[in-house]
């Protein structure tokens, strides 16, 4: 988050179910607020790195990178 990291015993799937649609699971360890994505940096293997407006870098899997480019119109 913009205020720091949070630790929880809840599964990512449980957290994902509680969040609004603007959050998307982009790999097996990360949820991303799509409203905060400033850009996607492609990687040679087909995955990507999402860079947020706050400068955070989040890994995006190959499948999610394709979906995210389509969803964000990139």
Tab-separated table of N, CA, C and O in Angstrom:
chain	number	residue	atom	x	y	z
A	1	UNK	N	0.842	-1.187	0.000
A	1	UNK	CA	0.000	0.000	0.000
A	1	UNK	C	0.880	1.240	0.000
A	1	UNK	O	2.096	1.152	0.196
A	2	UNK	N	0.278	2.373	-0.146
A	2	UNK	CA	1.052	3.615	-0.125
A	2	UNK	C	1.580	3.923	1.272
A	2	UNK	O	2.522	4.692	1.429
A	3	UNK	N	0.994	3.285	2.283
A	3	UNK	CA	1.431	3.552	3.660
A	3	UNK	C	2.340	2.475	4.222
A	3	UNK	O	2.819	2.593	5.331
A	4	UNK	N	2.577	1.406	3.463
A	4	UNK	CA	3.469	0.356	3.923
A	4	UNK	C	2.935	-1.025	3.630
A	4	UNK	O	1.916	-1.186	2.970
A	5	UNK	N	3.630	-2.017	4.125
A	5	UNK	CA	3.249	-3.413	3.907
A	5	UNK	C	2.391	-3.911	5.059
A	5	UNK	O	2.511	-3.437	6.188
A	6	UNK	N	1.541	-4.894	4.762
A	6	UNK	CA	0.660	-5.480	5.763
A	6	UNK	C	0.886	-6.981	5.805
A	6	UNK	O	1.013	-7.622	4.769
A	7	UNK	N	0.910	-7.545	6.987
A	7	UNK	CA	1.006	-8.983	7.155
A	7	UNK	C	-0.339	-9.516	7.606
A	7	UNK	O	-1.019	-8.896	8.422
A	8	UNK	N	-0.719	-10.667	7.074
A	8	UNK	CA	-1.994	-11.259	7.436
A	8	UNK	C	-1.903	-12.773	7.328
A	8	UNK	O	-1.046	-13.299	6.614
A	9	UNK	N	-2.777	-13.445	8.013
A	9	UNK	CA	-2.850	-14.903	7.892
A	9	UNK	C	-3.909	-15.312	6.868
A	9	UNK	O	-4.047	-16.482	6.575
A	10	UNK	N	-4.633	-14.354	6.315
A	10	UNK	CA	-5.639	-14.627	5.283
A	10	UNK	C	-4.950	-15.001	3.977
A	10	UNK	O	-3.858	-14.514	3.681
A	11	UNK	N	-5.608	-15.839	3.191
A	11	UNK	CA	-5.045	-16.188	1.886
A	11	UNK	C	-5.276	-15.031	0.913
A	11	UNK	O	-6.192	-14.215	1.086
A	12	UNK	N	-4.449	-14.992	-0.115
A	12	UNK	CA	-4.602	-13.961	-1.135
A	12	UNK	C	-5.959	-14.089	-1.819
A	12	UNK	O	-6.598	-13.097	-2.148
A	13	UNK	N	-6.422	-15.314	-1.988
A	13	UNK	CA	-7.740	-15.555	-2.590
A	13	UNK	C	-8.845	-14.934	-1.739
A	13	UNK	O	-9.783	-14.328	-2.260
A	14	UNK	N	-8.750	-15.069	-0.416
A	14	UNK	CA	-9.754	-14.482	0.475
A	14	UNK	C	-9.728	-12.962	0.419
A	14	UNK	O	-10.779	-12.310	0.391
A	15	UNK	N	-8.546	-12.396	0.376
A	15	UNK	CA	-8.412	-10.937	0.303
A	15	UNK	C	-8.959	-10.447	-1.034
A	15	UNK	O	-9.694	-9.459	-1.099
A	16	UNK	N	-8.615	-11.144	-2.103
A	16	UNK	CA	-9.080	-10.776	-3.440
A	16	UNK	C	-10.605	-10.735	-3.508
A	16	UNK	O	-11.192	-9.844	-4.135
A	17	UNK	N	-11.263	-11.664	-2.833
A	17	UNK	CA	-12.725	-11.730	-2.843
A	17	UNK	C	-13.359	-10.529	-2.139
A	17	UNK	O	-14.501	-10.172	-2.428
A	18	UNK	N	-12.631	-9.894	-1.240
A	18	UNK	CA	-13.155	-8.753	-0.487
A	18	UNK	C	-12.933	-7.414	-1.189
A	18	UNK	O	-13.577	-6.425	-0.849
A	19	UNK	N	-12.042	-7.381	-2.156
A	19	UNK	CA	-11.664	-6.123	-2.793
A	19	UNK	C	-12.544	-5.807	-3.996
A	19	UNK	O	-13.062	-6.709	-4.654
A	20	UNK	N	-12.666	-4.513	-4.342
A	20	UNK	CA	-13.445	-4.132	-5.526
A	20	UNK	C	-12.742	-4.572	-6.811
A	20	UNK	O	-11.561	-4.947	-6.814
A	21	UNK	N	-13.460	-4.500	-7.923
A	21	UNK	CA	-12.978	-4.990	-9.220
A	21	UNK	C	-11.738	-4.262	-9.724
A	21	UNK	O	-11.046	-4.774	-10.596
A	22	UNK	N	-11.435	-3.091	-9.192
A	22	UNK	CA	-10.249	-2.373	-9.662
A	22	UNK	C	-8.954	-3.048	-9.206
A	22	UNK	O	-7.875	-2.693	-9.660
A	23	UNK	N	-9.056	-4.040	-8.318
A	23	UNK	CA	-7.895	-4.824	-7.907
A	23	UNK	C	-7.868	-6.112	-8.704
A	23	UNK	O	-8.882	-6.774	-8.870
A	24	UNK	N	-6.693	-6.453	-9.214
A	24	UNK	CA	-6.566	-7.670	-10.012
A	24	UNK	C	-5.350	-8.456	-9.545
A	24	UNK	O	-4.302	-7.881	-9.240
A	25	UNK	N	-5.518	-9.763	-9.515
A	25	UNK	CA	-4.397	-10.636	-9.173
A	25	UNK	C	-3.509	-10.724	-10.413
A	25	UNK	O	-3.953	-11.137	-11.478
A	26	UNK	N	-2.250	-10.327	-10.272
A	26	UNK	CA	-1.355	-10.263	-11.425
A	26	UNK	C	-0.286	-11.351	-11.416
A	26	UNK	O	0.428	-11.513	-12.406
A	27	UNK	N	-0.166	-12.055	-10.332
A	27	UNK	CA	0.634	-13.273	-10.269
A	27	UNK	C	0.248	-13.995	-8.989
A	27	UNK	O	-0.674	-13.576	-8.295
A	28	UNK	N	0.911	-15.073	-8.681
A	28	UNK	CA	0.464	-15.872	-7.541
A	28	UNK	C	0.695	-15.204	-6.191
A	28	UNK	O	0.154	-15.643	-5.191
A	29	UNK	N	1.441	-14.103	-6.171
A	29	UNK	CA	1.744	-13.431	-4.906
A	29	UNK	C	1.263	-11.986	-4.807
A	29	UNK	O	1.419	-11.370	-3.758
A	30	UNK	N	0.733	-11.428	-5.897
A	30	UNK	CA	0.450	-9.994	-5.910
A	30	UNK	C	-0.947	-9.649	-6.403
A	30	UNK	O	-1.406	-10.180	-7.419
A	31	UNK	N	-1.563	-8.712	-5.698
A	31	UNK	CA	-2.785	-8.043	-6.149
A	31	UNK	C	-2.385	-6.617	-6.500
A	31	UNK	O	-1.544	-6.018	-5.825
A	32	UNK	N	-2.996	-6.066	-7.537
A	32	UNK	CA	-2.612	-4.748	-8.010
A	32	UNK	C	-3.846	-3.882	-8.190
A	32	UNK	O	-4.831	-4.316	-8.789
A	33	UNK	N	-3.787	-2.662	-7.676
A	33	UNK	CA	-4.841	-1.672	-7.891
A	33	UNK	C	-4.623	-1.075	-9.278
A	33	UNK	O	-3.661	-0.340	-9.500
A	34	UNK	N	-5.494	-1.399	-10.213
A	34	UNK	CA	-5.314	-0.970	-11.596
A	34	UNK	C	-5.366	0.546	-11.758
A	34	UNK	O	-4.786	1.085	-12.699
A	35	UNK	N	-6.033	1.232	-10.848
A	35	UNK	CA	-6.088	2.692	-10.902
A	35	UNK	C	-4.721	3.322	-10.636
A	35	UNK	O	-4.512	4.488	-10.955
A	36	UNK	N	-3.808	2.577	-10.041
A	36	UNK	CA	-2.499	3.108	-9.680
A	36	UNK	C	-1.395	2.767	-10.670
A	36	UNK	O	-0.253	3.182	-10.497
A	37	UNK	N	-1.711	2.019	-11.720
A	37	UNK	CA	-0.685	1.624	-12.689
A	37	UNK	C	-0.313	2.811	-13.564
A	37	UNK	O	-1.152	3.378	-14.256
A	38	UNK	N	0.955	3.187	-13.522
A	38	UNK	CA	1.460	4.269	-14.369
A	38	UNK	C	1.929	3.729	-15.709
A	38	UNK	O	1.707	4.339	-16.753
A	39	UNK	N	2.580	2.542	-15.676
A	39	UNK	CA	3.062	1.941	-16.919
A	39	UNK	C	3.385	0.473	-16.701
A	39	UNK	O	3.549	0.030	-15.568
A	40	UNK	N	3.469	-0.257	-17.802
A	40	UNK	CA	3.914	-1.658	-17.791
A	40	UNK	C	5.232	-1.721	-18.543
A	40	UNK	O	5.344	-1.201	-19.648
A	41	UNK	N	6.203	-2.370	-17.918
A	41	UNK	CA	7.493	-2.569	-18.575
A	41	UNK	C	7.585	-4.036	-18.976
A	41	UNK	O	7.598	-4.909	-18.109
A	42	UNK	N	7.629	-4.322	-20.280
A	42	UNK	CA	7.679	-5.714	-20.725
A	42	UNK	C	9.015	-6.363	-20.371
A	42	UNK	O	10.045	-5.694	-20.320
A	43	UNK	N	8.983	-7.674	-20.147
A	43	UNK	CA	10.183	-8.463	-19.898
A	43	UNK	C	10.375	-9.417	-21.081
A	43	UNK	O	9.408	-9.760	-21.766
A	44	UNK	N	11.592	-9.856	-21.329
A	44	UNK	CA	11.861	-10.743	-22.467
A	44	UNK	C	11.072	-12.051	-22.446
A	44	UNK	O	10.772	-12.608	-23.497
A	45	UNK	N	10.697	-12.541	-21.262
A	45	UNK	CA	9.983	-13.818	-21.170
A	45	UNK	C	8.473	-13.685	-21.340
A	45	UNK	O	7.741	-14.657	-21.217
A	46	UNK	N	7.978	-12.469	-21.618
A	46	UNK	CA	6.544	-12.259	-21.816
A	46	UNK	C	5.829	-11.736	-20.594
A	46	UNK	O	4.692	-11.300	-20.673
A	47	UNK	N	6.493	-11.788	-19.448
A	47	UNK	CA	5.901	-11.205	-18.241
A	47	UNK	C	6.111	-9.695	-18.299
A	47	UNK	O	6.546	-9.161	-19.327
A	48	UNK	N	5.817	-9.003	-17.230
A	48	UNK	CA	5.999	-7.557	-17.209
A	48	UNK	C	6.192	-7.093	-15.771
A	48	UNK	O	5.988	-7.859	-14.827
A	49	UNK	N	6.574	-5.845	-15.639
A	49	UNK	CA	6.621	-5.188	-14.348
A	49	UNK	C	5.676	-4.004	-14.416
A	49	UNK	O	5.782	-3.172	-15.329
A	50	UNK	N	4.722	-3.962	-13.490
A	50	UNK	CA	3.832	-2.809	-13.401
A	50	UNK	C	4.497	-1.793	-12.485
A	50	UNK	O	4.959	-2.138	-11.396
A	51	UNK	N	4.566	-0.568	-12.935
A	51	UNK	CA	5.120	0.511	-12.131
A	51	UNK	C	3.945	1.387	-11.720
A	51	UNK	O	3.192	1.862	-12.571
A	52	UNK	N	3.784	1.575	-10.415
A	52	UNK	CA	2.655	2.359	-9.921
A	52	UNK	C	2.998	3.841	-9.907
A	52	UNK	O	4.161	4.227	-10.036
A	53	UNK	N	1.988	4.650	-9.724
A	53	UNK	CA	2.190	6.101	-9.636
A	53	UNK	C	3.119	6.463	-8.493
A	53	UNK	O	3.825	7.462	-8.560
A	54	UNK	N	3.133	5.642	-7.450
A	54	UNK	CA	4.014	5.877	-6.305
A	54	UNK	C	5.411	5.330	-6.493
A	54	UNK	O	6.249	5.424	-5.604
A	55	UNK	N	5.675	4.700	-7.650
A	55	UNK	CA	7.004	4.196	-7.945
A	55	UNK	C	7.255	2.748	-7.530
A	55	UNK	O	8.355	2.240	-7.707
A	56	UNK	N	6.241	2.084	-6.997
A	56	UNK	CA	6.400	0.675	-6.624
A	56	UNK	C	6.415	-0.178	-7.886
A	56	UNK	O	5.730	0.111	-8.858
A	57	UNK	N	7.198	-1.241	-7.837
A	57	UNK	CA	7.324	-2.154	-8.971
A	57	UNK	C	6.721	-3.493	-8.567
A	57	UNK	O	7.073	-4.041	-7.536
A	58	UNK	N	5.797	-4.007	-9.407
A	58	UNK	CA	5.072	-5.236	-9.098
A	58	UNK	C	5.217	-6.199	-10.277
A	58	UNK	O	4.927	-5.829	-11.417
A	59	UNK	N	5.663	-7.420	-9.988
A	59	UNK	CA	5.787	-8.433	-11.041
A	59	UNK	C	4.405	-8.824	-11.549
A	59	UNK	O	3.467	-8.978	-10.774
A	60	UNK	N	4.303	-9.004	-12.866
A	60	UNK	CA	3.062	-9.413	-13.526
A	60	UNK	C	3.387	-10.640	-14.376
A	60	UNK	O	4.299	-10.591	-15.206
A	61	UNK	N	2.656	-11.733	-14.170
A	61	UNK	CA	2.899	-12.970	-14.919
A	61	UNK	C	2.618	-12.774	-16.405
A	61	UNK	O	1.984	-11.799	-16.812
A	62	UNK	N	3.065	-13.725	-17.215
A	62	UNK	CA	2.849	-13.628	-18.663
A	62	UNK	C	1.366	-13.527	-19.002
A	62	UNK	O	0.957	-12.663	-19.779
A	63	UNK	N	0.554	-14.436	-18.456
A	63	UNK	CA	-0.889	-14.418	-18.754
A	63	UNK	C	-1.530	-13.118	-18.274
A	63	UNK	O	-2.303	-12.487	-18.994
A	64	UNK	N	-1.188	-12.708	-17.066
A	64	UNK	CA	-1.757	-11.462	-16.538
A	64	UNK	C	-1.284	-10.257	-17.320
A	64	UNK	O	-2.032	-9.287	-17.482
A	65	UNK	N	-0.051	-10.284	-17.816
A	65	UNK	CA	0.456	-9.162	-18.609
A	65	UNK	C	-0.376	-8.999	-19.880
A	65	UNK	O	-0.745	-7.875	-20.245
A	66	UNK	N	-0.692	-10.117	-20.554
A	66	UNK	CA	-1.540	-10.033	-21.756
A	66	UNK	C	-2.908	-9.461	-21.408
A	66	UNK	O	-3.422	-8.566	-22.079
A	67	UNK	N	-3.507	-9.991	-20.339
A	67	UNK	CA	-4.833	-9.526	-19.925
A	67	UNK	C	-4.808	-8.064	-19.506
A	67	UNK	O	-5.707	-7.294	-19.836
A	68	UNK	N	-3.763	-7.670	-18.783
A	68	UNK	CA	-3.656	-6.300	-18.280
A	68	UNK	C	-3.457	-5.317	-19.418
A	68	UNK	O	-4.063	-4.244	-19.422
A	69	UNK	N	-2.634	-5.662	-20.395
A	69	UNK	CA	-2.458	-4.777	-21.561
A	69	UNK	C	-3.795	-4.555	-22.267
A	69	UNK	O	-4.120	-3.437	-22.641
A	70	UNK	N	-4.553	-5.624	-22.428
A	70	UNK	CA	-5.863	-5.528	-23.078
A	70	UNK	C	-6.803	-4.671	-22.240
A	70	UNK	O	-7.488	-3.780	-22.768
A	71	UNK	N	-6.846	-4.939	-20.953
A	71	UNK	CA	-7.780	-4.230	-20.067
A	71	UNK	C	-7.450	-2.746	-19.955
A	71	UNK	O	-8.353	-1.909	-19.868
A	72	UNK	N	-6.160	-2.415	-19.953
A	72	UNK	CA	-5.747	-1.016	-19.817
A	72	UNK	C	-5.584	-0.319	-21.172
A	72	UNK	O	-5.275	0.860	-21.217
A	73	UNK	N	-5.789	-1.077	-22.257
A	73	UNK	CA	-5.676	-0.483	-23.582
A	73	UNK	C	-4.251	-0.160	-23.974
A	73	UNK	O	-4.003	0.809	-24.690
A	74	UNK	N	-3.313	-0.968	-23.529
A	74	UNK	CA	-1.888	-0.719	-23.840
A	74	UNK	C	-1.397	-1.604	-24.968
A	74	UNK	O	-1.836	-2.660	-25.199
